[in-house]
């Protein structure tokens, strides 16, 4: 017997208490999101939301959403959550969608639907898609998986998609053009009406990636914040991805993919009638499928209601505004572009005589317990501000000022920008 638990499961089992104590101890080095010092990754809706999610998860821990004929409750949960989301995003009565495991899967489904529509309606056998360099990496994953040629176009000075640059790549094989609401890296809104019109000009799909904005923008608009047109009210938008496991405050593993019509949705599903196991139909990329994230999303949305989401959104946008103002007031720092919602990127002031090494600032913040994801190019620190960070913004800004003072004139050798790891 070896103590190395990475090789070989022990033949003898252990008592539950022991096992759980071990598991809890494993988490010692994980980021402490409960303290509000993490800008991203975990979005904390507060104690009531936790209770709703946890109790729903316990109810559905063992169910399987693979077969909604065996578990009709999960079929209803899916239609209800999708229906509520379609309503928030001003989908027409024809709008239809599914729940998926996350933003990436929703995007994969949207891209696959665009490819299939191009093939069946326009006979396209060498499909192409166009995305700005700010669009999420999941679109590149989709192009890679589904054999689509991807054209990556530059952003304008304010980090929004350059629609003229996109237009240069439009041709008879274009099946999809993508816009983001807002895009992740700098948090700004792409010009969705122009992108949708460009797509419509060749009968291609326009997918709006609202993984981040889907559960923020509708409530920001209700609160009277300026929100440019981005949802199904924009003609030519064919599909939208919106993550409930981000600012929808559900635990991980749930997102919505919506299409303008059932016919458009039909292009994303897979049915197979030639298997010894019988007729097989699946709405997304999964087979066996946990009911937990679906039930938890249902419970969180019901618990919050529109009023609850509006309240959280007001707090989050106030947090983000305070953060942006505080950052811009620090000598040597700037916020990239003009993001107005819950995302922001902190960069060195390019006009400074001796620009600060922003990754060294990130290290100094981390020593003080604050965690940002790093991005490049250009070097910057990313923040997804959420209710997790409520009540700590002043403390954060003080830590940021200290960190900047500490690293002025210094630099770090660590240039890594890992957004995810493969381990
Ligand atoms: C998070 C995100 C995605 C990917 O979603 P996952 O849930 O991480 O798979 C896609 N687009 C945007 C804009 C995002 O913020």
GROMACS .gro file of C-alpha atoms and ligand atoms in nm:
model
  438
    1UNK     CA    1   0.000   0.000   0.000
    2UNK     CA    2   0.125   0.342  -0.085
    3UNK     CA    3   0.017   0.675   0.057
    4UNK     CA    4   0.015   0.819  -0.295
    5UNK     CA    5  -0.356   0.859  -0.361
    6UNK     CA    6  -0.307   0.957  -0.725
    7UNK     CA    7  -0.236   0.593  -0.814
    8UNK     CA    8  -0.469   0.307  -0.736
    9UNK     CA    9  -0.788   0.321  -0.534
   10UNK     CA   10  -0.740   0.156  -0.194
   11UNK     CA   11  -0.912  -0.182  -0.165
   12UNK     CA   12  -1.057  -0.094   0.171
   13UNK     CA   13  -1.322   0.174   0.196
   14UNK     CA   14  -1.324   0.443   0.467
   15UNK     CA   15  -1.596   0.587   0.693
   16UNK     CA   16  -1.790   0.879   0.547
   17UNK     CA   17  -1.677   1.122   0.821
   18UNK     CA   18  -1.313   1.049   0.741
   19UNK     CA   19  -1.364   1.085   0.371
   20UNK     CA   20  -1.548   1.414   0.402
   21UNK     CA   21  -1.291   1.555   0.647
   22UNK     CA   22  -1.019   1.474   0.394
   23UNK     CA   23  -1.214   1.635   0.115
   24UNK     CA   24  -1.270   1.949   0.321
   25UNK     CA   25  -0.899   1.971   0.400
   26UNK     CA   26  -0.814   1.954   0.031
   27UNK     CA   27  -0.975   2.294  -0.011
   28UNK     CA   28  -0.727   2.478   0.213
   29UNK     CA   29  -0.540   2.635  -0.079
   30UNK     CA   30  -0.846   2.725  -0.288
   31UNK     CA   31  -0.936   3.092  -0.339
   32UNK     CA   32  -1.147   3.226  -0.053
   33UNK     CA   33  -1.443   3.347  -0.251
   34UNK     CA   34  -1.664   3.365   0.058
   35UNK     CA   35  -1.455   3.662   0.177
   36UNK     CA   36  -1.551   3.852  -0.139
   37UNK     CA   37  -1.188   3.877  -0.248
   38UNK     CA   38  -1.226   3.689  -0.578
   39UNK     CA   39  -1.331   3.879  -0.891
   40UNK     CA   40  -1.484   3.601  -1.096
   41UNK     CA   41  -1.525   3.223  -1.085
   42UNK     CA   42  -1.783   3.217  -0.806
   43UNK     CA   43  -2.088   3.440  -0.799
   44UNK     CA   44  -2.246   3.455  -0.458
   45UNK     CA   45  -2.613   3.542  -0.444
   46UNK     CA   46  -2.622   3.541  -0.064
   47UNK     CA   47  -2.755   3.302   0.203
   48UNK     CA   48  -3.111   3.272   0.070
   49UNK     CA   49  -2.983   3.180  -0.275
   50UNK     CA   50  -2.746   2.925  -0.123
   51UNK     CA   51  -3.028   2.764   0.068
   52UNK     CA   52  -3.253   2.745  -0.239
   53UNK     CA   53  -2.976   2.591  -0.449
   54UNK     CA   54  -2.858   2.347  -0.185
   55UNK     CA   55  -3.204   2.215  -0.101
   56UNK     CA   56  -3.295   2.178  -0.469
   57UNK     CA   57  -2.965   2.000  -0.533
   58UNK     CA   58  -3.031   1.750  -0.253
   59UNK     CA   59  -3.373   1.673  -0.403
   60UNK     CA   60  -3.230   1.603  -0.748
   61UNK     CA   61  -2.888   1.462  -0.661
   62UNK     CA   62  -2.959   1.119  -0.804
   63UNK     CA   63  -3.196   1.191  -1.093
   64UNK     CA   64  -3.103   1.167  -1.460
   65UNK     CA   65  -3.223   1.425  -1.710
   66UNK     CA   66  -3.121   1.198  -1.999
   67UNK     CA   67  -3.476   1.076  -2.024
   68UNK     CA   68  -3.740   1.336  -1.947
   69UNK     CA   69  -4.012   1.077  -2.012
   70UNK     CA   70  -3.888   0.895  -1.702
   71UNK     CA   71  -3.838   1.225  -1.518
   72UNK     CA   72  -4.106   1.458  -1.658
   73UNK     CA   73  -4.035   1.702  -1.374
   74UNK     CA   74  -3.696   1.775  -1.527
   75UNK     CA   75  -3.856   1.833  -1.865
   76UNK     CA   76  -4.088   2.086  -1.703
   77UNK     CA   77  -3.803   2.247  -1.510
   78UNK     CA   78  -3.615   2.291  -1.837
   79UNK     CA   79  -3.913   2.444  -2.022
   80UNK     CA   80  -3.993   2.678  -1.737
   81UNK     CA   81  -3.638   2.808  -1.690
   82UNK     CA   82  -3.595   2.845  -2.066
   83UNK     CA   83  -3.933   3.019  -2.091
   84UNK     CA   84  -3.851   3.269  -1.816
   85UNK     CA   85  -3.518   3.343  -1.982
   86UNK     CA   86  -3.678   3.386  -2.325
   87UNK     CA   87  -3.918   3.634  -2.169
   88UNK     CA   88  -3.636   3.835  -2.007
   89UNK     CA   89  -3.455   3.842  -2.343
   90UNK     CA   90  -3.771   3.952  -2.529
   91UNK     CA   91  -3.793   3.635  -2.733
   92UNK     CA   92  -4.096   3.616  -2.961
   93UNK     CA   93  -4.365   3.351  -2.891
   94UNK     CA   94  -4.179   3.122  -3.130
   95UNK     CA   95  -3.857   3.131  -2.924
   96UNK     CA   96  -3.730   2.792  -2.809
   97UNK     CA   97  -3.425   2.665  -2.631
   98UNK     CA   98  -3.264   2.419  -2.395
   99UNK     CA   99  -3.060   2.413  -2.079
  100UNK     CA  100  -2.695   2.318  -2.117
  101UNK     CA  101  -2.405   2.260  -1.879
  102UNK     CA  102  -2.257   2.606  -1.928
  103UNK     CA  103  -2.165   2.887  -2.162
  104UNK     CA  104  -1.928   2.677  -2.366
  105UNK     CA  105  -2.191   2.413  -2.437
  106UNK     CA  106  -2.450   2.680  -2.521
  107UNK     CA  107  -2.204   2.834  -2.766
  108UNK     CA  108  -2.120   2.493  -2.917
  109UNK     CA  109  -2.493   2.435  -2.967
  110UNK     CA  110  -2.541   2.777  -3.128
  111UNK     CA  111  -2.249   2.724  -3.367
  112UNK     CA  112  -2.361   2.371  -3.456
  113UNK     CA  113  -2.712   2.503  -3.532
  114UNK     CA  114  -2.566   2.768  -3.764
  115UNK     CA  115  -2.359   2.510  -3.950
  116UNK     CA  116  -2.655   2.276  -3.994
  117UNK     CA  117  -2.883   2.556  -4.111
  118UNK     CA  118  -2.621   2.659  -4.369
  119UNK     CA  119  -2.594   2.302  -4.491
  120UNK     CA  120  -2.965   2.225  -4.516
  121UNK     CA  121  -3.094   2.562  -4.639
  122UNK     CA  122  -2.802   2.687  -4.846
  123UNK     CA  123  -2.611   2.368  -4.932
  124UNK     CA  124  -2.292   2.495  -4.766
  125UNK     CA  125  -2.029   2.223  -4.735
  126UNK     CA  126  -1.732   2.443  -4.639
  127UNK     CA  127  -1.883   2.661  -4.366
  128UNK     CA  128  -1.719   2.978  -4.236
  129UNK     CA  129  -1.783   3.194  -3.931
  130UNK     CA  130  -1.671   3.541  -3.826
  131UNK     CA  131  -1.590   3.647  -3.469
  132UNK     CA  132  -1.411   3.947  -3.323
  133UNK     CA  133  -1.085   3.881  -3.137
  134UNK     CA  134  -1.274   3.969  -2.818
  135UNK     CA  135  -1.524   3.683  -2.862
  136UNK     CA  136  -1.491   3.399  -2.613
  137UNK     CA  137  -1.242   3.119  -2.683
  138UNK     CA  138  -1.538   2.877  -2.688
  139UNK     CA  139  -1.613   2.993  -3.045
  140UNK     CA  140  -1.266   2.879  -3.151
  141UNK     CA  141  -1.329   2.549  -2.976
  142UNK     CA  142  -1.656   2.516  -3.170
  143UNK     CA  143  -1.490   2.594  -3.504
  144UNK     CA  144  -1.221   2.337  -3.422
  145UNK     CA  145  -1.471   2.067  -3.324
  146UNK     CA  146  -1.721   2.124  -3.603
  147UNK     CA  147  -1.484   2.180  -3.894
  148UNK     CA  148  -1.570   2.544  -3.956
  149UNK     CA  149  -1.324   2.799  -4.094
  150UNK     CA  150  -1.307   3.085  -3.846
  151UNK     CA  151  -1.221   3.442  -3.942
  152UNK     CA  152  -1.098   3.644  -3.644
  153UNK     CA  153  -1.139   4.019  -3.686
  154UNK     CA  154  -0.991   4.311  -3.491
  155UNK     CA  155  -1.169   4.530  -3.239
  156UNK     CA  156  -1.202   4.906  -3.261
  157UNK     CA  157  -1.025   5.147  -3.022
  158UNK     CA  158  -1.298   5.101  -2.761
  159UNK     CA  159  -1.257   4.720  -2.781
  160UNK     CA  160  -1.590   4.664  -2.960
  161UNK     CA  161  -1.619   4.445  -3.271
  162UNK     CA  162  -1.528   4.623  -3.594
  163UNK     CA  163  -1.823   4.541  -3.820
  164UNK     CA  164  -1.651   4.675  -4.134
  165UNK     CA  165  -1.363   4.436  -4.072
  166UNK     CA  166  -1.618   4.156  -4.027
  167UNK     CA  167  -1.791   4.250  -4.355
  168UNK     CA  168  -1.470   4.190  -4.548
  169UNK     CA  169  -1.495   3.819  -4.466
  170UNK     CA  170  -1.862   3.770  -4.553
  171UNK     CA  171  -1.915   3.537  -4.848
  172UNK     CA  172  -2.148   3.263  -4.974
  173UNK     CA  173  -2.007   3.017  -4.717
  174UNK     CA  174  -2.070   3.238  -4.413
  175UNK     CA  175  -2.298   3.051  -4.173
  176UNK     CA  176  -2.246   3.255  -3.858
  177UNK     CA  177  -2.144   3.599  -3.733
  178UNK     CA  178  -2.100   3.651  -3.359
  179UNK     CA  179  -2.151   3.949  -3.131
  180UNK     CA  180  -2.105   3.964  -2.753
  181UNK     CA  181  -2.325   4.141  -2.498
  182UNK     CA  182  -2.097   4.230  -2.334
  183UNK     CA  183  -1.768   4.070  -2.439
  184UNK     CA  184  -1.567   3.917  -2.155
  185UNK     CA  185  -1.217   4.070  -2.178
  186UNK     CA  186  -1.303   4.442  -2.143
  187UNK     CA  187  -1.676   4.414  -2.070
  188UNK     CA  188  -1.798   4.637  -2.354
  189UNK     CA  189  -2.101   4.580  -2.579
  190UNK     CA  190  -2.056   4.485  -2.945
  191UNK     CA  191  -2.277   4.671  -3.197
  192UNK     CA  192  -2.535   4.391  -3.218
  193UNK     CA  193  -2.780   4.556  -3.465
  194UNK     CA  194  -2.502   4.607  -3.721
  195UNK     CA  195  -2.368   4.254  -3.673
  196UNK     CA  196  -2.717   4.104  -3.703
  197UNK     CA  197  -2.787   4.304  -4.021
  198UNK     CA  198  -2.460   4.186  -4.171
  199UNK     CA  199  -2.549   3.823  -4.096
  200UNK     CA  200  -2.901   3.864  -4.232
  201UNK     CA  201  -2.761   4.005  -4.557
  202UNK     CA  202  -2.640   3.653  -4.648
  203UNK     CA  203  -2.903   3.453  -4.454
  204UNK     CA  204  -2.643   3.351  -4.198
  205UNK     CA  205  -2.711   3.311  -3.826
  206UNK     CA  206  -2.623   3.582  -3.579
  207UNK     CA  207  -2.540   3.445  -3.235
  208UNK     CA  208  -2.529   3.689  -2.945
  209UNK     CA  209  -2.304   3.569  -2.665
  210UNK     CA  210  -2.475   3.699  -2.353
  211UNK     CA  211  -2.316   3.439  -2.127
  212UNK     CA  212  -2.212   3.729  -1.904
  213UNK     CA  213  -2.485   3.978  -1.982
  214UNK     CA  214  -2.791   3.755  -2.006
  215UNK     CA  215  -2.883   3.789  -1.640
  216UNK     CA  216  -2.756   4.145  -1.596
  217UNK     CA  217  -2.866   4.351  -1.897
  218UNK     CA  218  -3.242   4.285  -1.865
  219UNK     CA  219  -3.235   4.403  -1.503
  220UNK     CA  220  -3.000   4.694  -1.577
  221UNK     CA  221  -3.253   4.811  -1.834
  222UNK     CA  222  -3.538   4.779  -1.582
  223UNK     CA  223  -3.330   4.991  -1.342
  224UNK     CA  224  -3.311   5.264  -1.606
  225UNK     CA  225  -2.948   5.213  -1.702
  226UNK     CA  226  -2.863   5.276  -2.067
  227UNK     CA  227  -2.855   4.941  -2.249
  228UNK     CA  228  -2.799   4.942  -2.627
  229UNK     CA  229  -3.015   4.698  -2.829
  230UNK     CA  230  -2.878   4.345  -2.809
  231UNK     CA  231  -3.152   4.084  -2.751
  232UNK     CA  232  -3.431   3.929  -2.964
  233UNK     CA  233  -3.577   4.277  -3.019
  234UNK     CA  234  -3.292   4.318  -3.269
  235UNK     CA  235  -3.402   4.177  -3.602
  236UNK     CA  236  -3.162   3.917  -3.737
  237UNK     CA  237  -3.047   3.784  -3.398
  238UNK     CA  238  -3.102   3.410  -3.436
  239UNK     CA  239  -2.965   3.268  -3.110
  240UNK     CA  240  -2.846   3.384  -2.768
  241UNK     CA  241  -2.645   3.214  -2.495
  242UNK     CA  242  -2.705   3.323  -2.133
  243UNK     CA  243  -2.536   3.165  -1.831
  244UNK     CA  244  -2.746   3.115  -1.522
  245UNK     CA  245  -2.435   2.995  -1.340
  246UNK     CA  246  -2.276   3.338  -1.370
  247UNK     CA  247  -2.480   3.642  -1.269
  248UNK     CA  248  -2.796   3.429  -1.263
  249UNK     CA  249  -2.645   3.312  -0.931
  250UNK     CA  250  -2.716   2.940  -0.978
  251UNK     CA  251  -2.437   2.698  -0.887
  252UNK     CA  252  -2.216   2.575  -1.170
  253UNK     CA  253  -2.338   2.365  -1.458
  254UNK     CA  254  -2.626   2.556  -1.611
  255UNK     CA  255  -2.676   2.790  -1.905
  256UNK     CA  256  -2.950   2.863  -2.159
  257UNK     CA  257  -2.927   2.841  -2.539
  258UNK     CA  258  -3.219   3.016  -2.704
  259UNK     CA  259  -3.320   3.029  -3.069
  260UNK     CA  260  -3.565   3.271  -3.228
  261UNK     CA  261  -3.780   2.981  -3.355
  262UNK     CA  262  -3.827   2.607  -3.305
  263UNK     CA  263  -3.712   2.556  -3.665
  264UNK     CA  264  -3.379   2.724  -3.587
  265UNK     CA  265  -3.353   2.515  -3.270
  266UNK     CA  266  -3.409   2.193  -3.464
  267UNK     CA  267  -3.067   2.244  -3.626
  268UNK     CA  268  -2.891   2.200  -3.292
  269UNK     CA  269  -3.051   1.875  -3.178
  270UNK     CA  270  -2.933   1.525  -3.262
  271UNK     CA  271  -3.159   1.230  -3.331
  272UNK     CA  272  -3.049   0.882  -3.432
  273UNK     CA  273  -3.269   0.593  -3.528
  274UNK     CA  274  -3.016   0.326  -3.623
  275UNK     CA  275  -2.891   0.201  -3.289
  276UNK     CA  276  -2.958  -0.137  -3.126
  277UNK     CA  277  -3.036   0.068  -2.814
  278UNK     CA  278  -3.339   0.219  -2.984
  279UNK     CA  279  -3.433   0.570  -3.093
  280UNK     CA  280  -3.190   0.826  -2.945
  281UNK     CA  281  -3.254   1.197  -2.924
  282UNK     CA  282  -3.051   1.456  -2.737
  283UNK     CA  283  -3.108   1.829  -2.709
  284UNK     CA  284  -2.747   1.931  -2.644
  285UNK     CA  285  -2.403   1.773  -2.628
  286UNK     CA  286  -2.463   1.562  -2.319
  287UNK     CA  287  -2.597   1.212  -2.279
  288UNK     CA  288  -2.653   1.117  -1.918
  289UNK     CA  289  -2.727   1.447  -1.760
  290UNK     CA  290  -2.742   1.565  -1.401
  291UNK     CA  291  -3.071   1.706  -1.279
  292UNK     CA  292  -2.889   1.901  -1.006
  293UNK     CA  293  -2.789   2.218  -1.193
  294UNK     CA  294  -3.129   2.236  -1.364
  295UNK     CA  295  -3.324   2.203  -1.039
  296UNK     CA  296  -3.090   2.443  -0.858
  297UNK     CA  297  -3.132   2.703  -1.134
  298UNK     CA  298  -3.509   2.666  -1.113
  299UNK     CA  299  -3.502   2.714  -0.737
  300UNK     CA  300  -3.264   3.012  -0.745
  301UNK     CA  301  -3.467   3.191  -1.013
  302UNK     CA  302  -3.792   3.128  -0.827
  303UNK     CA  303  -3.639   3.239  -0.498
  304UNK     CA  304  -3.503   3.565  -0.641
  305UNK     CA  305  -3.779   3.662  -0.882
  306UNK     CA  306  -3.741   3.973  -1.098
  307UNK     CA  307  -3.727   4.193  -0.786
  308UNK     CA  308  -3.446   3.988  -0.634
  309UNK     CA  309  -3.243   4.005  -0.955
  310UNK     CA  310  -3.301   4.379  -0.984
  311UNK     CA  311  -3.178   4.429  -0.629
  312UNK     CA  312  -2.865   4.221  -0.690
  313UNK     CA  313  -2.802   4.396  -1.022
  314UNK     CA  314  -2.829   4.740  -0.862
  315UNK     CA  315  -2.575   4.640  -0.597
  316UNK     CA  316  -2.340   4.480  -0.850
  317UNK     CA  317  -2.342   4.779  -1.085
  318UNK     CA  318  -2.281   5.013  -0.790
  319UNK     CA  319  -1.988   4.791  -0.686
  320UNK     CA  320  -1.845   4.800  -1.038
  321UNK     CA  321  -1.892   5.177  -1.075
  322UNK     CA  322  -1.715   5.237  -0.744
  323UNK     CA  323  -1.433   5.007  -0.849
  324UNK     CA  324  -1.387   5.179  -1.186
  325UNK     CA  325  -1.389   5.527  -1.030
  326UNK     CA  326  -1.140   5.416  -0.763
  327UNK     CA  327  -0.907   5.253  -1.015
  328UNK     CA  328  -0.907   5.553  -1.248
  329UNK     CA  329  -0.820   5.775  -0.953
  330UNK     CA  330  -0.499   5.580  -0.885
  331UNK     CA  331  -0.194   5.734  -1.047
  332UNK     CA  332  -0.053   5.494  -1.304
  333UNK     CA  333  -0.366   5.280  -1.357
  334UNK     CA  334  -0.651   5.288  -1.605
  335UNK     CA  335  -0.960   5.087  -1.699
  336UNK     CA  336  -0.959   4.960  -2.058
  337UNK     CA  337  -1.235   5.105  -2.275
  338UNK     CA  338  -1.559   5.228  -2.126
  339UNK     CA  339  -1.735   4.927  -1.972
  340UNK     CA  340  -2.058   5.022  -1.792
  341UNK     CA  341  -2.175   4.691  -1.647
  342UNK     CA  342  -2.009   4.433  -1.421
  343UNK     CA  343  -1.686   4.359  -1.606
  344UNK     CA  344  -1.365   4.559  -1.614
  345UNK     CA  345  -0.998   4.526  -1.703
  346UNK     CA  346  -0.727   4.711  -1.511
  347UNK     CA  347  -0.423   4.816  -1.712
  348UNK     CA  348  -0.121   5.041  -1.667
  349UNK     CA  349  -0.181   5.401  -1.770
  350UNK     CA  350  -0.015   5.413  -2.114
  351UNK     CA  351   0.062   5.784  -2.070
  352UNK     CA  352   0.266   5.729  -1.754
  353UNK     CA  353   0.637   5.810  -1.786
  354UNK     CA  354   0.728   5.478  -1.623
  355UNK     CA  355   0.438   5.236  -1.681
  356UNK     CA  356   0.355   5.001  -1.396
  357UNK     CA  357   0.393   4.623  -1.436
  358UNK     CA  358   0.030   4.525  -1.389
  359UNK     CA  359   0.109   4.158  -1.332
  360UNK     CA  360   0.337   4.260  -1.045
  361UNK     CA  361   0.037   4.450  -0.907
  362UNK     CA  362  -0.164   4.127  -0.947
  363UNK     CA  363   0.100   3.937  -0.746
  364UNK     CA  364   0.100   4.203  -0.475
  365UNK     CA  365  -0.280   4.190  -0.457
  366UNK     CA  366  -0.269   3.814  -0.432
  367UNK     CA  367  -0.028   3.837  -0.137
  368UNK     CA  368  -0.297   4.053   0.024
  369UNK     CA  369  -0.560   3.787  -0.049
  370UNK     CA  370  -0.726   3.940  -0.358
  371UNK     CA  371  -0.761   3.733  -0.673
  372UNK     CA  372  -0.788   3.856  -1.034
  373UNK     CA  373  -0.759   3.659  -1.356
  374UNK     CA  374  -0.481   3.792  -1.582
  375UNK     CA  375  -0.527   3.870  -1.950
  376UNK     CA  376  -0.312   3.961  -2.245
  377UNK     CA  377  -0.269   4.133  -2.488
  378UNK     CA  378  -0.234   4.394  -2.356
  379UNK     CA  379  -0.133   4.290  -2.002
  380UNK     CA  380  -0.425   4.355  -1.768
  381UNK     CA  381  -0.610   4.225  -1.464
  382UNK     CA  382  -0.969   4.116  -1.520
  383UNK     CA  383  -1.261   4.153  -1.285
  384UNK     CA  384  -1.609   4.010  -1.304
  385UNK     CA  385  -1.772   4.210  -1.030
  386UNK     CA  386  -2.065   4.036  -0.865
  387UNK     CA  387  -2.258   4.029  -0.543
  388UNK     CA  388  -1.966   3.824  -0.408
  389UNK     CA  389  -1.778   4.154  -0.376
  390UNK     CA  390  -2.049   4.351  -0.197
  391UNK     CA  391  -1.913   4.543   0.102
  392UNK     CA  392  -1.542   4.504   0.024
  393UNK     CA  393  -1.482   4.753  -0.258
  394UNK     CA  394  -1.326   5.025  -0.037
  395UNK     CA  395  -1.102   4.769   0.127
  396UNK     CA  396  -1.005   4.639  -0.216
  397UNK     CA  397  -0.919   4.985  -0.348
  398UNK     CA  398  -0.696   5.045  -0.045
  399UNK     CA  399  -0.518   4.714  -0.115
  400UNK     CA  400  -0.484   4.812  -0.480
  401UNK     CA  401  -0.329   5.150  -0.389
  402UNK     CA  402  -0.086   4.975  -0.153
  403UNK     CA  403   0.000   4.717  -0.419
  404UNK     CA  404   0.069   4.983  -0.682
  405UNK     CA  405   0.292   5.175  -0.440
  406UNK     CA  406   0.476   4.854  -0.356
  407UNK     CA  407   0.557   4.762  -0.716
  408UNK     CA  408   0.627   5.103  -0.870
  409UNK     CA  409   0.947   5.059  -1.067
  410UNK     CA  410   0.953   4.682  -1.006
  411UNK     CA  411   0.839   4.395  -1.230
  412UNK     CA  412   0.756   4.026  -1.215
  413UNK     CA  413   0.894   3.747  -1.431
  414UNK     CA  414   0.564   3.561  -1.428
  415UNK     CA  415   0.389   3.656  -1.754
  416UNK     CA  416   0.143   3.368  -1.751
  417UNK     CA  417  -0.222   3.447  -1.813
  418UNK     CA  418  -0.376   3.108  -1.741
  419UNK     CA  419  -0.754   3.133  -1.764
  420UNK     CA  420  -0.785   2.760  -1.713
  421UNK     CA  421  -0.555   2.469  -1.662
  422UNK     CA  422  -0.547   2.122  -1.810
  423UNK     CA  423  -0.457   1.947  -1.487
  424LIG     C1  424  -1.807   3.258  -1.928
  424LIG     C2  425  -1.827   3.298  -2.070
  424LIG     C3  426  -1.836   3.202  -2.170
  424LIG     C4  427  -1.810   3.055  -2.145
  424LIG     O1  428  -1.891   3.001  -2.050
  424LIG     P1  429  -1.849   2.880  -1.955
  424LIG     O2  430  -1.966   2.873  -1.865
  424LIG     O3  431  -1.720   2.918  -1.889
  424LIG     O4  432  -1.835   2.759  -2.038
  424LIG     C5  433  -1.862   3.246  -2.296
  424LIG     N1  434  -1.877   3.376  -2.324
  424LIG     C6  435  -1.867   3.472  -2.230
  424LIG     C7  436  -1.886   3.616  -2.267
  424LIG     C8  437  -1.841   3.435  -2.099
  424LIG     O5  438  -1.829   3.530  -2.006
   0.00000   0.00000   0.00000
